[in-house]
XYZ file of C-alpha atoms in Angstrom:
452
model
C 220.688 170.426 39.711
C 219.638 172.443 42.650
C 222.271 172.274 44.929
C 221.846 175.460 47.462
C 219.397 178.119 48.575
C 217.488 179.916 46.564
C 214.947 182.297 48.640
C 216.297 184.007 51.498
C 215.200 183.309 54.618
C 212.346 185.831 54.404
C 210.392 184.650 51.576
C 210.738 181.328 52.899
C 209.337 182.132 56.219
C 205.832 183.670 53.909
C 205.855 180.232 51.895
C 205.206 178.556 55.345
C 202.944 180.954 56.271
C 201.197 181.066 53.605
C 201.112 176.666 53.145
C 199.581 176.557 57.197
C 201.403 173.285 57.526
C 203.246 172.159 60.852
C 206.404 171.888 60.417
C 208.679 169.229 63.073
C 211.968 170.236 64.969
C 214.524 167.979 64.868
C 218.146 166.444 64.986
C 219.867 162.965 64.670
C 223.821 162.358 64.339
C 225.609 159.313 63.110
C 229.463 158.672 63.422
C 230.761 156.449 59.855
C 232.896 155.564 57.092
C 231.820 158.484 54.955
C 234.559 157.946 51.075
C 233.069 160.800 49.042
C 231.658 163.862 52.239
C 230.763 165.668 49.019
C 228.783 163.814 46.730
C 226.614 162.244 49.960
C 226.411 166.199 50.374
C 225.369 167.389 47.622
C 222.284 163.508 47.272
C 220.985 164.959 50.317
C 221.004 168.086 49.243
C 218.908 167.164 46.023
C 216.502 164.733 48.155
C 215.830 167.132 51.524
C 215.143 170.049 49.123
C 212.273 168.209 47.549
C 210.761 167.222 50.848
C 211.064 170.981 51.707
C 213.059 170.166 54.536
C 215.004 172.708 56.514
C 218.288 172.864 58.779
C 221.224 172.888 59.036
C 224.104 169.601 58.037
C 227.539 169.341 58.765
C 228.470 166.029 56.495
C 232.005 164.650 57.302
C 233.694 161.619 56.896
C 233.168 160.372 60.137
C 230.015 161.215 59.625
C 227.228 163.564 59.906
C 225.728 166.022 62.397
C 221.855 167.488 61.356
C 219.148 169.918 63.286
C 216.508 169.989 60.523
C 212.799 171.483 59.853
C 210.867 168.769 57.785
C 207.055 169.049 56.677
C 204.891 166.724 59.026
C 203.259 165.224 56.543
C 206.757 164.501 55.355
C 208.418 163.196 58.128
C 208.334 159.308 56.977
C 209.953 160.506 53.875
C 212.013 162.769 55.195
C 213.095 158.738 57.053
C 213.302 157.164 54.003
C 216.242 159.163 52.165
C 218.125 158.221 55.700
C 217.906 154.995 55.687
C 219.048 154.309 52.538
C 222.266 154.982 53.670
C 223.239 151.608 55.925
C 225.038 153.500 58.741
C 221.989 155.310 58.799
C 219.148 152.380 59.066
C 216.656 152.719 62.940
C 218.843 155.525 63.627
C 217.423 157.705 66.883
C 215.091 161.251 65.642
C 215.457 163.329 67.965
C 211.467 164.771 68.404
C 211.882 168.625 69.884
C 208.830 169.063 73.214
C 208.433 172.019 71.106
C 207.864 173.413 67.790
C 207.965 176.405 65.503
C 207.799 176.604 62.158
C 210.016 178.757 61.521
C 213.322 177.002 63.453
C 215.221 177.126 59.680
C 214.239 178.820 57.254
C 217.212 177.643 54.996
C 218.643 174.599 53.937
C 222.303 173.923 54.460
C 224.425 170.751 53.978
C 228.451 171.948 54.003
C 231.574 169.283 53.905
C 233.665 169.842 57.280
C 236.961 168.073 58.514
C 234.387 167.424 61.290
C 231.494 167.095 62.218
C 231.703 168.730 65.616
C 234.786 170.808 66.121
C 237.036 168.699 69.787
C 240.410 169.492 68.680
C 241.214 165.881 68.889
C 242.695 163.692 66.895
C 240.586 160.668 66.330
C 244.400 158.675 64.814
C 245.703 157.847 68.249
C 242.896 156.478 70.097
C 240.027 154.144 69.572
C 236.566 156.198 68.318
C 234.422 153.381 68.855
C 234.991 152.986 72.578
C 232.591 154.727 73.541
C 230.696 154.593 77.056
C 226.634 152.643 78.175
C 224.179 154.832 77.290
C 221.739 155.834 79.259
C 217.122 156.107 79.032
C 215.464 158.340 81.412
C 215.576 155.838 84.317
C 218.043 154.996 84.637
C 220.369 157.948 84.192
C 217.434 159.389 86.224
C 218.968 156.636 88.808
C 222.704 157.014 88.172
C 222.502 160.443 89.599
C 221.407 158.994 92.399
C 224.361 157.524 93.024
C 226.836 158.787 96.155
C 230.158 158.060 93.563
C 228.510 159.575 90.325
C 230.313 162.772 88.612
C 228.318 163.825 86.674
C 229.095 166.480 84.145
C 227.512 168.746 81.265
C 230.101 168.723 78.367
C 228.244 171.721 76.606
C 228.473 175.741 76.704
C 228.667 178.932 79.510
C 225.427 179.781 77.935
C 223.207 176.754 77.446
C 223.822 175.480 80.743
C 222.978 179.216 82.184
C 219.364 178.313 81.480
C 219.177 175.123 82.313
C 220.600 171.520 83.521
C 221.163 169.127 85.600
C 221.345 168.990 88.734
C 224.831 169.002 90.804
C 226.170 168.716 86.984
C 230.105 170.096 86.104
C 228.737 172.946 84.547
C 233.156 174.092 82.796
C 233.327 177.912 82.155
C 234.071 177.326 78.301
C 232.902 178.933 75.101
C 233.523 175.667 73.131
C 233.189 171.755 73.358
C 236.898 171.111 73.089
C 238.128 173.804 75.919
C 235.584 171.341 77.870
C 237.516 168.380 77.464
C 240.558 168.775 78.737
C 239.321 171.019 82.115
C 237.152 167.933 83.292
C 240.432 165.838 81.787
C 242.342 167.652 84.651
C 239.605 168.585 87.462
C 238.835 164.732 88.148
C 242.349 162.570 87.354
C 241.709 162.009 90.676
C 238.954 159.905 90.170
C 239.266 157.550 87.576
C 239.370 154.163 89.018
C 236.170 154.850 92.127
C 233.622 156.796 90.548
C 231.176 156.673 88.075
C 231.778 159.585 85.170
C 227.896 160.556 83.658
C 228.524 163.276 80.920
C 225.194 164.854 78.696
C 225.007 167.159 76.588
C 221.795 168.677 74.044
C 221.892 165.388 71.394
C 224.119 163.120 72.169
C 226.564 163.978 69.788
C 229.749 165.231 72.581
C 229.293 162.681 74.321
C 230.017 159.916 71.718
C 232.951 161.334 71.062
C 234.006 162.227 74.672
C 232.650 159.448 76.361
C 235.626 157.348 74.195
C 238.282 160.245 74.816
C 237.253 158.986 77.932
C 238.038 156.026 78.833
C 241.210 156.836 76.468
C 242.204 158.868 79.225
C 241.782 155.933 82.128
C 238.660 156.423 83.090
C 236.457 153.385 84.302
C 233.568 154.083 83.943
C 231.219 155.829 81.887
C 228.224 156.906 81.134
C 226.311 159.196 79.328
C 222.366 159.635 78.452
C 221.130 158.367 75.187
C 219.444 161.169 72.911
C 221.097 163.767 74.964
C 218.727 166.340 76.805
C 216.750 166.380 73.929
C 215.500 162.902 73.702
C 215.715 163.229 77.206
C 212.730 165.692 77.113
C 210.554 163.231 74.942
C 211.247 159.999 77.622
C 210.031 161.374 80.548
C 207.316 163.354 79.562
C 206.362 160.109 77.559
C 206.577 158.083 80.369
C 206.004 160.740 83.397
C 209.529 160.314 85.262
C 210.734 162.737 87.585
C 213.031 165.180 85.684
C 216.432 165.287 86.855
C 216.718 169.034 84.333
C 215.956 171.819 85.655
C 215.327 174.591 83.519
C 216.019 174.967 79.726
C 217.365 172.838 77.037
C 219.016 175.232 74.934
C 219.264 174.763 70.974
C 220.535 175.885 67.854
C 217.479 177.476 65.900
C 216.103 180.240 65.558
C 213.854 179.475 68.385
C 216.815 179.373 71.184
C 215.702 176.924 73.469
C 212.972 174.792 74.480
C 211.603 174.619 77.830
C 212.409 171.423 80.074
C 211.482 172.302 83.307
C 209.130 175.699 84.595
C 211.717 176.501 86.622
C 213.790 179.834 85.711
C 217.452 179.404 86.520
C 218.678 181.942 85.477
C 218.790 186.698 84.693
C 218.514 188.693 82.680
C 222.135 190.052 81.940
C 221.036 193.821 82.408
C 219.159 193.480 85.176
C 219.396 190.425 86.458
C 215.476 189.215 87.118
C 214.859 185.351 85.887
C 214.851 185.308 82.774
C 215.847 182.884 80.241
C 214.941 183.916 76.788
C 217.996 184.677 74.261
C 218.801 186.985 72.519
C 221.596 188.248 69.947
C 221.891 191.673 69.606
C 220.608 193.095 66.672
C 223.694 195.763 66.360
C 224.470 193.935 62.438
C 228.125 195.129 64.302
C 227.843 192.649 67.550
C 225.548 190.392 67.305
C 226.296 189.099 71.230
C 223.978 186.631 72.027
C 222.589 187.111 76.102
C 219.814 186.997 77.680
C 217.241 189.169 77.895
C 213.808 189.927 80.249
C 210.647 191.520 78.220
C 211.173 195.183 80.061
C 215.635 195.551 78.773
C 213.634 193.905 75.223
C 211.014 196.804 74.913
C 213.513 199.331 76.494
C 216.671 198.539 74.606
C 215.373 197.553 71.786
C 216.829 193.756 71.877
C 220.217 195.926 72.074
C 223.285 194.569 75.105
C 223.869 197.903 75.632
C 223.262 201.793 74.987
C 226.007 201.633 73.133
C 224.603 199.083 70.271
C 221.421 201.126 70.651
C 222.478 204.306 69.105
C 224.113 202.356 66.842
C 221.136 200.882 64.836
C 219.382 203.937 65.200
C 222.251 205.431 62.429
C 221.696 205.477 59.323
C 222.483 201.821 57.532
C 225.498 203.231 55.355
C 227.051 204.532 58.809
C 226.119 201.739 60.367
C 228.101 199.814 57.833
C 230.334 202.015 57.783
C 231.512 201.459 61.250
C 232.702 197.514 61.035
C 233.969 197.882 58.142
C 237.088 196.521 58.430
C 236.212 194.381 61.752
C 235.943 191.070 62.908
C 232.214 190.904 63.688
C 228.607 189.885 62.415
C 228.551 186.319 61.373
C 232.064 186.147 61.220
C 232.192 186.223 65.674
C 229.429 184.187 67.227
C 230.330 186.004 70.477
C 227.895 184.861 73.067
C 227.698 186.696 76.147
C 231.142 187.243 77.391
C 230.684 191.196 77.645
C 231.455 193.702 80.505
C 228.881 195.050 79.715
C 226.491 192.619 80.726
C 226.616 192.810 84.686
C 224.349 189.353 85.556
C 226.085 187.184 83.738
C 226.700 183.858 85.206
C 229.179 180.776 84.596
C 230.569 177.465 86.412
C 229.624 176.452 88.935
C 225.507 177.237 89.016
C 222.308 177.122 91.396
C 220.247 174.896 90.939
C 217.316 175.790 93.367
C 214.956 178.243 90.672
C 214.262 181.697 91.240
C 210.655 182.099 89.588
C 208.606 180.174 87.178
C 207.241 180.581 83.826
C 204.217 181.277 82.282
C 202.146 178.296 81.148
C 201.869 179.383 77.942
C 200.179 178.024 74.678
C 202.367 175.827 72.649
C 202.776 176.332 68.631
C 203.920 173.476 68.541
C 199.887 172.228 67.254
C 198.652 172.581 64.091
C 197.187 175.370 62.737
C 193.837 174.683 60.891
C 193.404 178.065 60.042
C 194.182 179.264 56.522
C 196.157 182.224 57.691
C 198.542 185.108 55.741
C 201.802 186.213 56.476
C 201.370 190.525 57.145
C 205.054 190.847 58.630
C 207.058 190.754 62.136
C 206.132 193.347 65.484
C 208.846 195.915 65.123
C 207.990 197.577 68.873
C 205.669 196.617 72.313
C 205.042 199.765 74.527
C 204.472 198.273 77.780
C 202.704 200.990 79.427
C 200.614 201.486 76.590
C 200.089 197.774 75.609
C 200.395 198.490 71.553
C 202.135 196.445 69.494
C 203.953 198.523 65.878
C 204.082 195.862 63.730
C 205.540 197.000 59.821
C 202.977 195.550 57.015
C 204.971 193.359 54.995
C 202.824 191.396 52.798
C 198.762 191.886 52.076
C 196.507 194.382 53.421
C 194.354 195.137 56.493
C 191.598 196.091 57.646
C 190.113 196.847 60.565
C 187.241 193.863 61.531
C 189.584 191.412 60.134
C 190.612 188.461 62.850
C 194.916 189.125 63.792
C 196.879 186.070 65.061
C 199.779 187.014 66.553
C 202.721 183.676 67.152
C 205.923 183.225 68.190
C 207.869 180.834 70.299
C 206.996 182.225 73.986
C 203.821 184.407 73.566
C 201.973 181.434 71.387
C 199.290 182.072 68.814
C 196.557 184.479 70.384
C 193.873 185.795 68.115
C 192.716 189.190 67.786
C 189.385 191.105 66.290
C 191.544 194.296 64.710
C 189.064 196.370 66.401
C 190.867 200.551 66.009
C 194.439 201.059 64.895
C 197.020 203.179 63.788
C 198.606 204.091 60.212
C 201.092 205.997 59.397
C 200.144 207.596 63.164
C 196.436 208.784 61.661
C 193.917 206.740 62.656
C 192.861 204.928 59.574
C 190.807 201.650 58.635
C 192.860 199.736 56.192
C 196.794 199.822 55.776
C 199.160 198.786 53.125
C 202.792 197.031 52.138
C 204.835 199.746 53.723
C 202.939 201.225 56.529
C 203.578 201.351 59.758
C 200.452 200.433 62.430
C 199.772 200.698 65.452
C 196.942 199.396 68.177
C 196.815 198.028 71.234
C 197.767 194.406 72.497
C 196.095 192.843 76.415
C 200.066 191.014 76.233
C 203.166 191.558 75.852
C 204.738 190.436 72.280
C 208.170 190.018 71.389
C 210.551 190.771 68.644
C 210.723 187.441 66.950
C 206.421 187.843 66.396
C 205.181 187.827 64.006
C 201.411 189.297 62.406
C 199.266 187.093 60.504
C 196.333 187.969 58.832
C 193.468 184.764 59.233
C 191.671 183.711 55.938
C 187.510 182.233 56.847
């Protein structure tokens, strides 16, 4: 009986690419009393593994919190695995507005003390006495009320790239930090103001609204299903978006665009940008905003120090970080003196620029394709991409596809290439390949060969 992953992320990515089937990215949560979280966890893993469902899920005695990637053809079967439990019958599944087949590459289901780290003692207040849920249209309406105070209960790196206009955006790194800050900041408005809150998918507000009602706030409201559900509703109902920019998401995409407005800057050069990067140095992994030009110049690194480290032999890199709390032990989120254009706290509602329309990759790719490798570098001035061939071989005349969250799906016919520095007609596994690419590619992009 398989209860844990047996494939690496790379192996799983290859299987997904070879299958060529559309996957849906979704999230959900439910507060409920679960007597045996370990058994509940194992049962879910077994069922989801059979459906090729991937993602990150936390289970606790207080409920479940999940972000998932599910094959579109298995969506209803996946829903049935949830509705087999009474507390999840009719559960709302927040389906993303943008999809990426590689949003998750492992199935992780973990038992935790809490499904959200809120730092609260649930025994001290009624966690079921929550605020009024508002759908998109009603949420827009209450924002127009001069007696409304709207609060973003996400963290600084989330709100920086997108937020509701006029929202209070606390300069915090964790949800638990924001609760006492907002309680103190709004202590004089408990009786006569509408406290309206929102977060990514609704789960943080579910607990926060009960907490603030316990603290004496009389009129407490929350955005039903969070920003994810709001984005879906404004599209379906063709109503104005009061949210501006991008919604940060906790998967490979690191964000999905709600409006074309760019409200943040590259942390390194100040150019309008809202694409997050994790520093390539395994001893850093700093999460920060980086534009394409800085990405190319700095090779996905946050500083010259990290760039120099990534050029060292692997053994030297391991030696440098030995004994330190780095990498996945500390997920640092943009707080660094090396980032000159980092903003948090009070954020502007005015766009700095507008995003280019790109081909959304949520559309089902009909052609059969195989994964060749990944982008390693893009030479901006020469418009040349560098790739390492990891699977199969590629030949002059092959039709190729370059695909990624921002790039979309771009097809080319390979007319000329350099293989390990020399012009050649064939590239094999392990070869470094460069060829002209008439559009910007990114390190998150993947190279495929389209099979006729």
